[in-house]
Coordinates of C-alpha atoms in Angstrom, one line a residue:
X21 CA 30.2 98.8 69.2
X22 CA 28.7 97.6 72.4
X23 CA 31.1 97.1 75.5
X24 CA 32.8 94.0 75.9
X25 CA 31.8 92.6 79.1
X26 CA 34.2 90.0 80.8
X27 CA 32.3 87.3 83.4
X28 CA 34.1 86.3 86.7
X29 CA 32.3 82.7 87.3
X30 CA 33.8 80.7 90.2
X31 CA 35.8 78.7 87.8
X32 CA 36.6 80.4 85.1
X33 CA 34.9 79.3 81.6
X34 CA 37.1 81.7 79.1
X35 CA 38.1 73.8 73.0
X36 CA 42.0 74.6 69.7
X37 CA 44.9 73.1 68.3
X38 CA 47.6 73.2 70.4
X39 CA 49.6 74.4 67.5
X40 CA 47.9 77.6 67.2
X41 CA 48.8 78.7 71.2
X42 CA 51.8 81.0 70.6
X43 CA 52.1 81.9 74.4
X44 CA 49.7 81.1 76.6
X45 CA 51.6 79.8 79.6
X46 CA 51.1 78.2 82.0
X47 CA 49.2 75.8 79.8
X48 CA 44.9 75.9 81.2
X49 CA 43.7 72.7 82.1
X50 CA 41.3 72.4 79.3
X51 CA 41.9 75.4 76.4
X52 CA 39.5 75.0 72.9
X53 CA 40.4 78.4 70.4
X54 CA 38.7 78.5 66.9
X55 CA 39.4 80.2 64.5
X56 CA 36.6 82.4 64.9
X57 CA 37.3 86.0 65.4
X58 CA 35.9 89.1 67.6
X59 CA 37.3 92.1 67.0
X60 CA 38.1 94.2 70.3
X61 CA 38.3 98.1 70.9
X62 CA 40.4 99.5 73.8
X63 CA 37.6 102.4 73.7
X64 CA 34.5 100.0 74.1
X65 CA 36.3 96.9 76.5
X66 CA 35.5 96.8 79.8
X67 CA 35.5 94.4 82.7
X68 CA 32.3 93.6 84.6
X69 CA 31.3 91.1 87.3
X70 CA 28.5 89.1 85.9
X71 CA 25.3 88.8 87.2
X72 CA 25.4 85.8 89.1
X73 CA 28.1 86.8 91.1
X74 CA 27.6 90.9 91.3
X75 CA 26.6 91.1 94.9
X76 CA 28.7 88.3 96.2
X77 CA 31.8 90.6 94.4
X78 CA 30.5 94.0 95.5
X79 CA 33.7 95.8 96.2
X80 CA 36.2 93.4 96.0
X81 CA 39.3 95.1 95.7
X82 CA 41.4 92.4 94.7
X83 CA 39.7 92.4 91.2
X84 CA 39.5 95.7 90.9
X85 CA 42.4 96.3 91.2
X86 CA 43.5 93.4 88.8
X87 CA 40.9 95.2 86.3
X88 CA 42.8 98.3 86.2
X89 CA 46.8 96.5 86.0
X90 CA 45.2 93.9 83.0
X91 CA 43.6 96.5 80.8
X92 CA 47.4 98.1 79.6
X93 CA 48.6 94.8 79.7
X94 CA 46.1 93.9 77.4
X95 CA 46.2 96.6 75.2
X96 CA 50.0 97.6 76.1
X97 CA 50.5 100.8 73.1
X98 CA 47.7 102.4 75.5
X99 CA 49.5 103.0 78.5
X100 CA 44.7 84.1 87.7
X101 CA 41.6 84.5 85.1
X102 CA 42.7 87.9 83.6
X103 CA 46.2 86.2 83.5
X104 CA 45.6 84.2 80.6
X105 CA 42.8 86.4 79.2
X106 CA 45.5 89.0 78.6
X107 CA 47.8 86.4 76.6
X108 CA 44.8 85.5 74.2
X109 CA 44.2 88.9 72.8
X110 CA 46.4 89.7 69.8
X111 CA 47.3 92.6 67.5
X112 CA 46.9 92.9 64.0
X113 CA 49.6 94.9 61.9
X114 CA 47.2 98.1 61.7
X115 CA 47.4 98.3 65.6
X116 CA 43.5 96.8 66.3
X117 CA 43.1 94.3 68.1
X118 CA 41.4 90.6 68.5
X119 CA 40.6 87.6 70.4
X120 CA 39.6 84.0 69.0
X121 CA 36.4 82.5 70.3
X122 CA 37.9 80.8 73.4
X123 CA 36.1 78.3 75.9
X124 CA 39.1 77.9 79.1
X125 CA 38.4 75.3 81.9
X126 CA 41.1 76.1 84.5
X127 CA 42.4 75.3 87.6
X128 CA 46.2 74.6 89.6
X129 CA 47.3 70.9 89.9
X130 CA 48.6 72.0 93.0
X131 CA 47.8 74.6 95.4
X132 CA 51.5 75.6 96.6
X133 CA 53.3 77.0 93.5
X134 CA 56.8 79.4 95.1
X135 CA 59.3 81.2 94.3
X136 CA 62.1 81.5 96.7
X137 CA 64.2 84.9 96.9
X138 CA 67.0 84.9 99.5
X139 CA 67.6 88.5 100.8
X140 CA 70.8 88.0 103.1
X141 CA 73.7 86.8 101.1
X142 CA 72.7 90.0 99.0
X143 CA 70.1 92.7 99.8
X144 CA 67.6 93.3 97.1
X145 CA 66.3 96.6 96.9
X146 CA 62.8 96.4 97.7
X147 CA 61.7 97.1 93.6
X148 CA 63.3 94.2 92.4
X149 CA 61.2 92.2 94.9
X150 CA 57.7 93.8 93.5
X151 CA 58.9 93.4 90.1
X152 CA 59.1 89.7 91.2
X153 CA 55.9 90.0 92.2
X154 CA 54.7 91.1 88.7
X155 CA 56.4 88.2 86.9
X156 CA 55.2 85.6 89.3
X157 CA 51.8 86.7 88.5
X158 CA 52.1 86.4 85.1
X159 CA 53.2 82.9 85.3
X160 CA 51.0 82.1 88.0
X161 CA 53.4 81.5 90.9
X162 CA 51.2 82.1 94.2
X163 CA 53.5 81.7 97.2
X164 CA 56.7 83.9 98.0
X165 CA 58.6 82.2 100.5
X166 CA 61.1 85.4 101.7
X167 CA 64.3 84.0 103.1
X168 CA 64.7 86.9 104.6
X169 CA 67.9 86.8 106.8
X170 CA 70.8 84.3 106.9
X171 CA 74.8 84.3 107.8
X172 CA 76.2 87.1 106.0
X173 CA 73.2 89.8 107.4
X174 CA 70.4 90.4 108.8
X175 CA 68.0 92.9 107.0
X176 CA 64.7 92.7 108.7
X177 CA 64.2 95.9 111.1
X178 CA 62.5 94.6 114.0
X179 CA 60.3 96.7 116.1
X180 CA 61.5 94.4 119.6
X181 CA 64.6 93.8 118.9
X182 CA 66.3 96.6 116.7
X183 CA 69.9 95.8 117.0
X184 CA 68.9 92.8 114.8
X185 CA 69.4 95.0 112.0
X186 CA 71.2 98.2 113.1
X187 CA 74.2 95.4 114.0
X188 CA 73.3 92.8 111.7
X189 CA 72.1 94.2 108.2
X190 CA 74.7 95.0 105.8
X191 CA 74.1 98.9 106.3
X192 CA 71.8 99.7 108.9
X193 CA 69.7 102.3 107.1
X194 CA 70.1 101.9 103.2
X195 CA 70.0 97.7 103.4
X196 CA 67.1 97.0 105.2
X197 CA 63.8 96.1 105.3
X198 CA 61.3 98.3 107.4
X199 CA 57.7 97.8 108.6
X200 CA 56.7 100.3 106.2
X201 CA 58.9 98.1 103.4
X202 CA 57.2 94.5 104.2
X203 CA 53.5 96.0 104.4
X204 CA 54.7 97.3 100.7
X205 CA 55.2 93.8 100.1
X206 CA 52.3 92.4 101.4
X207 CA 49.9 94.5 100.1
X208 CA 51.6 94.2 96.3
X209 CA 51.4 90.3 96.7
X210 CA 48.2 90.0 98.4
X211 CA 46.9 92.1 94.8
X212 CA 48.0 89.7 92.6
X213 CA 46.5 87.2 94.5
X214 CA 50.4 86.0 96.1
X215 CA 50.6 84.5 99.7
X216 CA 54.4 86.0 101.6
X217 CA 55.6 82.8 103.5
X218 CA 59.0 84.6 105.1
X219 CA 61.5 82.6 106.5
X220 CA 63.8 82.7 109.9
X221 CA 66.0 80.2 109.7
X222 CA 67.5 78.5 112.8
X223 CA 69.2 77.5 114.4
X224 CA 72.0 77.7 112.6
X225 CA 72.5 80.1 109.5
X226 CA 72.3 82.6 112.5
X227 CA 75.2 84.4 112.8
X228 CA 74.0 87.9 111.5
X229 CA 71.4 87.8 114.5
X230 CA 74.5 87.1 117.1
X231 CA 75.6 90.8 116.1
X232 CA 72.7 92.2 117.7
X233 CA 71.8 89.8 120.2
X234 CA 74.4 89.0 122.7
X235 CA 74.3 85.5 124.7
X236 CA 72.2 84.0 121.4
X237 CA 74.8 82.0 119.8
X238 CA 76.8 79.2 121.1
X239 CA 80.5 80.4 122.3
X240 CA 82.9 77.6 120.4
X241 CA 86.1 76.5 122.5
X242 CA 89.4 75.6 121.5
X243 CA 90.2 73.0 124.3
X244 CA 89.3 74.7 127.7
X245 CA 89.1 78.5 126.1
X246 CA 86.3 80.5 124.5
X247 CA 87.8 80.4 120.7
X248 CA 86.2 84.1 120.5
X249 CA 84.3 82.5 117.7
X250 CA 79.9 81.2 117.2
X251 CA 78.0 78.9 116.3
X252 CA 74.6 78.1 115.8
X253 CA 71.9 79.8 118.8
X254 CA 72.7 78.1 121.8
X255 CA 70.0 75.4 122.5
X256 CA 71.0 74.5 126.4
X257 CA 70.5 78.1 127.3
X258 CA 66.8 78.9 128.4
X259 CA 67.4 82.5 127.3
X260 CA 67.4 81.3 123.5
X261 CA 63.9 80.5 124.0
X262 CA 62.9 83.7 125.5
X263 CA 64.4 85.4 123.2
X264 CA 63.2 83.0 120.0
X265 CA 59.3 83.1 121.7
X266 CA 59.4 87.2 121.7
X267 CA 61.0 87.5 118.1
X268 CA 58.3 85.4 116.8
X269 CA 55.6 86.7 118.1
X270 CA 56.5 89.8 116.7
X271 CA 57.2 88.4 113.3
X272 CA 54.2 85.9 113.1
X273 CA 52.0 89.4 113.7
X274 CA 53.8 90.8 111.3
X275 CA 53.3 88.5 108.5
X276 CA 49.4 87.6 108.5
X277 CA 50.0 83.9 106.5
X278 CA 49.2 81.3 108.4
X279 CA 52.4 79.2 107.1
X280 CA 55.6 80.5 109.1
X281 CA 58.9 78.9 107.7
X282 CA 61.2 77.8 110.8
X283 CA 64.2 76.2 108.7
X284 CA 66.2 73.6 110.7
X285 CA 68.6 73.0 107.8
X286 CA 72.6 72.6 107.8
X287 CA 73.1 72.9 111.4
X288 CA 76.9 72.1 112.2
X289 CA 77.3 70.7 114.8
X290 CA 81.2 71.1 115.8
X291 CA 80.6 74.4 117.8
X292 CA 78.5 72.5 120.4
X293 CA 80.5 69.6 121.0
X294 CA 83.4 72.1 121.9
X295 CA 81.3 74.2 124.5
X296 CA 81.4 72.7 128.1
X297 CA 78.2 73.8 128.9
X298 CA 76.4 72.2 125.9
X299 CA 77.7 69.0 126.7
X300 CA 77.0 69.2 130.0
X301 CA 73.5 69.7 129.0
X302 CA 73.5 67.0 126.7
X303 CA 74.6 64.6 129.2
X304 CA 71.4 66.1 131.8
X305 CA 69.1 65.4 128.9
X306 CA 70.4 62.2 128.0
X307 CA 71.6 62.5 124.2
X308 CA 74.4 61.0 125.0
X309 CA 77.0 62.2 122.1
X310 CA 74.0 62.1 119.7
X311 CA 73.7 65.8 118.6
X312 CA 71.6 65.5 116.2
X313 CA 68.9 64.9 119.5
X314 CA 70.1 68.4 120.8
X315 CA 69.1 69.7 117.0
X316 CA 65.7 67.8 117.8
X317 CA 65.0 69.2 121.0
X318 CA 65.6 72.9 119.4
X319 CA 63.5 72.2 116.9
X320 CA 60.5 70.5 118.3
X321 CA 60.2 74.0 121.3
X322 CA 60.6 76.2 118.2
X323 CA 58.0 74.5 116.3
X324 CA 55.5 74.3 119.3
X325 CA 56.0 78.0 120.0
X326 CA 55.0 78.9 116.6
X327 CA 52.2 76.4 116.7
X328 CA 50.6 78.3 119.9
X329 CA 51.0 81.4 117.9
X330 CA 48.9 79.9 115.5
X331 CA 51.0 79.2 112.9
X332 CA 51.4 76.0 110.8
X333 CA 55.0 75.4 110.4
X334 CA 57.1 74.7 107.4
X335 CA 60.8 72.6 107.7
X336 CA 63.5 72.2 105.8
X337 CA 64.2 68.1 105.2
X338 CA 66.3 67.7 107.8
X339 CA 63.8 68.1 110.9
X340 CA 62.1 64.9 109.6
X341 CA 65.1 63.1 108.7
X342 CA 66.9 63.9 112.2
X343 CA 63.2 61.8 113.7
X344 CA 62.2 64.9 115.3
X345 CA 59.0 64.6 117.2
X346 CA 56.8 67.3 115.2
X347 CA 52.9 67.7 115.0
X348 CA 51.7 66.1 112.0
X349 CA 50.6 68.9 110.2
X350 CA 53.9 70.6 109.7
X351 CA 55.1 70.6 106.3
X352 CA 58.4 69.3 105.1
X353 CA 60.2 70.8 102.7
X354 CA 62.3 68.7 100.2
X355 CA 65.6 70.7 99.1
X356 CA 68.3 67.9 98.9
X357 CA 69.4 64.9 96.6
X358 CA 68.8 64.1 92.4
X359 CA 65.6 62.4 91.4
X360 CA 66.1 58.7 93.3
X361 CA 67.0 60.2 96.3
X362 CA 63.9 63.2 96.9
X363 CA 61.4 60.8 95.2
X364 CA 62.7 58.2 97.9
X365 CA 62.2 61.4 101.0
X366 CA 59.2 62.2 99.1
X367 CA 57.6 58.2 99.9
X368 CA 59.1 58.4 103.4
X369 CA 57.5 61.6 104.7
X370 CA 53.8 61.1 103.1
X371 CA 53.9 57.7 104.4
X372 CA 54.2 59.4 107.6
X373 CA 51.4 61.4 107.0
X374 CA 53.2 65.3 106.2
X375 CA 51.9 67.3 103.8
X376 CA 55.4 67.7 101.4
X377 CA 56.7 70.6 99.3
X378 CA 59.2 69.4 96.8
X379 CA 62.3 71.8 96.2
X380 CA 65.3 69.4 95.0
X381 CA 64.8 69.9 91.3
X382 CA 64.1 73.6 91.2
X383 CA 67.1 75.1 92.5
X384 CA 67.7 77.6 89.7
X385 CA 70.0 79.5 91.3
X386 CA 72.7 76.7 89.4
X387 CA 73.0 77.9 85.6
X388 CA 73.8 75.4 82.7
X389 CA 74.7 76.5 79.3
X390 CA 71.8 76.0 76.6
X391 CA 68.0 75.6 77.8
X392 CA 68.5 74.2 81.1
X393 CA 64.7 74.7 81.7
X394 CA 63.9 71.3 79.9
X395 CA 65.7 69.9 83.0
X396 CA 62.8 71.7 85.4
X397 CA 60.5 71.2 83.0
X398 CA 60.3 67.3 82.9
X399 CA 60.0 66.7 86.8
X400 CA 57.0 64.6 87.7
X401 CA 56.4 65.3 91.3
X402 CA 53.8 62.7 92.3
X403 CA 56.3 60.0 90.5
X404 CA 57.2 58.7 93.7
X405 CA 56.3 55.2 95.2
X406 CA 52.8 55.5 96.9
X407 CA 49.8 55.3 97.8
X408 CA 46.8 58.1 95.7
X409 CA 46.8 59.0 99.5
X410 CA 49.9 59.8 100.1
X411 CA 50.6 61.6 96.7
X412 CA 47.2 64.3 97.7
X413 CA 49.5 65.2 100.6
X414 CA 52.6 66.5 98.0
X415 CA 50.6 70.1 98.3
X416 CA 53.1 71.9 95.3
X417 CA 56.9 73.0 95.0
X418 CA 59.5 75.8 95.0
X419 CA 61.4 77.4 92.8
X420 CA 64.7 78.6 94.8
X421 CA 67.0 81.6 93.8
X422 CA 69.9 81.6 96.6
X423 CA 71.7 84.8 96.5
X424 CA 75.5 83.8 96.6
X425 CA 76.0 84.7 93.1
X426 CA 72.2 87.0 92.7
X427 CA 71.5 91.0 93.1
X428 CA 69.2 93.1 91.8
X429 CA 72.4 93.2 88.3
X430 CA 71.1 89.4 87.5
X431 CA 68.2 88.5 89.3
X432 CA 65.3 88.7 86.9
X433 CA 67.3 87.4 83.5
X434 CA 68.6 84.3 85.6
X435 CA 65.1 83.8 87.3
X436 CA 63.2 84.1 84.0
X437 CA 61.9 82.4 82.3
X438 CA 64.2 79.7 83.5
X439 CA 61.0 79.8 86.2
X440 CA 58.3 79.1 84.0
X441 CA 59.3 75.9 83.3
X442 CA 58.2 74.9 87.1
X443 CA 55.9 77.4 86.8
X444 CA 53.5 75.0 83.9
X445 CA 54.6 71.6 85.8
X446 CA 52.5 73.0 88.7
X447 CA 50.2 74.6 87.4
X448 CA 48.9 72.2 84.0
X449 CA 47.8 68.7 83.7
X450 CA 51.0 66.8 82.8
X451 CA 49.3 64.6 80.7
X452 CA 49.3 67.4 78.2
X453 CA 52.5 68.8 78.9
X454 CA 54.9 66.0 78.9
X455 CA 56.8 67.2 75.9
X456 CA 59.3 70.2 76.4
X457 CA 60.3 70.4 72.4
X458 CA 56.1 71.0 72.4
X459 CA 56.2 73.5 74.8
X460 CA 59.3 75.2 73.7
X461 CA 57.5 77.6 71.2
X462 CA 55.0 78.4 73.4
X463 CA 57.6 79.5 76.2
X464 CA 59.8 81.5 73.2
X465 CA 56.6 83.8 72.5
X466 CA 55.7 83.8 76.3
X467 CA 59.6 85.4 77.1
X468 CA 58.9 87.9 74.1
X469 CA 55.4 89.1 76.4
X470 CA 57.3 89.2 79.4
X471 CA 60.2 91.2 77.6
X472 CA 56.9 93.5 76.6
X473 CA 55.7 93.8 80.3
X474 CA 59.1 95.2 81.0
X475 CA 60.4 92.0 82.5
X476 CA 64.3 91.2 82.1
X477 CA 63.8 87.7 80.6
X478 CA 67.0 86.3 78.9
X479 CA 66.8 84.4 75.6
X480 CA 65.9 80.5 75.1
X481 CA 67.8 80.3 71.8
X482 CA 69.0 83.0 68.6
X483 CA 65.7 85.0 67.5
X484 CA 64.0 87.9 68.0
X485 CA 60.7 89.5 69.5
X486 CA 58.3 91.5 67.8
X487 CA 58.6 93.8 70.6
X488 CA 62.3 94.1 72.1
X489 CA 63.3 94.6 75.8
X490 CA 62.6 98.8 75.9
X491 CA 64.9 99.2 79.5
X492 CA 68.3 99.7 77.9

């Protein structure tokens, strides 16, 4: 038998009764199977770049290295494009296997499709991130924003400022993330074709870094006295801003994206009205008792520092709603309120002319029980009032796994494939996949090929796979 030679064409030409995908997910824009057969031999297969496109691809690593992962997923007894390639070829009973004549038109609805892990509230061990990495590729995910460090501790080892984590981290040698650790990252996402957004959160959710940075955070008072207590990073001191311009320097080299999340969310603001010297500072400036002005002033140096570092900045909601003065191309990011109120933030910001991630629906750190995936699953994101202009600027979403409740124990059979659900909504054309009952038996066979890829995916309903989970 002749080799099997797999083109690479710049959008990817793999028409079917919708009845006859088993698990093909996320759905392709346009998919066609007959019932044609070709048989396929793991001895005579082989990927190749085709001709038109050989000396543009000469060397590219990130496909060759996707050549060698795909071919045991593909034929898994032996030991993106390729992505849904894989889920097309089948076994018979006697072991060989096949692939219906297929004709794929494919492409992302939108061009931002994350998955948010938080590493503070607990550390995961740096294998449960790149078996994240894995699944997201499977189901097309593309971004992951890292939440890096928060309250509770402070895991990233930087090279400037090393107390950060020796003080901060929840063990300063076993939970923590080294250079050595986040290149490991990179380079494992940047192979499966995954952007690493991370995220430093200020100015509040800070007070991990106060362990290892004196002077950063605000001293709260209890009438005239220091309460011996903190509060968010101290915005009247000029040293926050040293300090805040050298840590990101280091970090934005560190992390080659050119998105940088800042945060700005859930800043209380009790600590500063307390301290004498903020509100002196407020009354210099002019805010008045209006602290939500002192947030604005944080926010709007912070931002500006990262943009001279060349860095387009990413926000949590509340930066826009507190009528911070931000350069237009920073992105918002949507995290709070049910449908009527993040459709109505959705109008507002695009209006205003920001490009918008939408988070509020997919935080799937919340568990229901039954198949609460229908629930992600029917989100229309670009159902918002609008103009056509202001819906191109909704640029994708964010699937969000806070680690409160979430360790390495639970992670991946609460995350999938609870994910995929947002997973298909930003990826397909929703005309097509409107109907979650529809979609349901194709996202039962895609859980049984994650369980075979050695993914933790918990059960959509009684059943079983054809191939069990083989960890346990």
């Amino acid at each position: 038998m002749a080799s099997c030679t797999i083109c690479l064409p710049a959008l990817m030409m793999l028409v079917l009764d919708l009845n006859t995908v088993e698990s093909v997910w996320p759905l392709p824009q346009k998919l066609a199977i007959s019932e044609e057969r070709y048989p396929l031999s793991p001895t005579h297969f082989n990927f190749y770049y085709g001709e038109d496109q050989a000396s543009i691809m000469k060397d590219c690593s990130l496909l060759d290295s996707a050549f060698t992962r795909y071919f045991p997923l593909i034929f898994p007894d032996l030991t993106s494009g390729l992505e849904t390639f894989s889920q097309l070829v089948q076994q018979e009973e006697d072991g060989t296997y096949f692939i219906n004549k297929t004709e794929i038109e494919d492409f992302p609805s939108f061009q931002y499709r994350g998955i948010l892990l938080d590493t503070s509230r607990h550390f995961l061990p740096l294998k449960a991130i790149l078996n994240t990495l894995d699944a997201m590729a499977y189901s097309k995910f593309n971004v992951f924003h890292w939440h890096i460090v928060d309250d509770p501790s402070f895991p990233y080892q930087s090279r400037t400022f090393p107390d950060l984590s020796s003080k901060g981290a929840y063990h300063p040698m076993s939970h923590i993330y080294t250079q050595s650790d986040v290149r490991r990252v990179l380079t494992h996402a940047r192979l499966r074709g995954i952007r690493v957004i991370p995220e430093f959160d200020s100015p509040g959710h800070t007070q991990s870094w106060g362990k290892g940075q004196p002077n950063l955070l605000t001293p709260c008072y209890k009438g005239s006295s220091p309460s011996g207590t903190f509060g968010p990073i101290n915005p009247a001191s000029a040293l926050s801003y040293i300090f805040m311009s050298q840590f990101l320097k280091e970090v934005t080299s560190v992390f080659p994206d050119p998105y940088f999340h800042l945060g700005g969310d859930e800043v209380n603001f009790s600590c500063w009205q307390s301290n004498p010297d903020v509100r002196a500072f407020m009354q210099k400036m002019g805010f008045g008792k209006d602290y939500t002005k002192l947030e604005s002033f944080y926010m709007e140096n912070i931002v500006n520092i990262t943009s001279n570092l060349n860095k387009t900045s990413i926000v949590w909601q509340d930066v826009f709603d507190y009528h911070e003065r931000i350069p237009k191309d920073t992105i918002l990011h949507i995290w709070k309120g049910l449908p009527a109120q993040y459709k109505a933030e959705t109008s507002r910001m695009t209006k205003a002319g920001h490009r918008v991630l939408l988070g509020a629906p997919w935080y799937i750190n919340h568990i229901a029980y039954g198949q609460d995936w229908r629930i992600s699953y029917n989100v229309q994101p670009l159902n918002f009032s609008g103009t056509e202009e202001q819906k191109k600027l909704v640029i994708g979403g964010e699937v969000s796994m806070w680690g409160e409740y979430v360790d390495a124990t639970n992670l991946s059979p609460r995350l999938w494939p609870r994910a995929c659900a947002a997973a298909e909504r930003l990826w397909s054309d929703e005309s097509q996949t409107r109907s979650a009952e529809a979609a349901f038996p194709r996202l039962q066979a895609f859980r049984c090929s994650l369980l075979r890829r050695g993914v933790r995916a918990e059960p959509l309903s009684p059943g079983h796979c054809s191939d069990e989970y083989r960890g346990i």
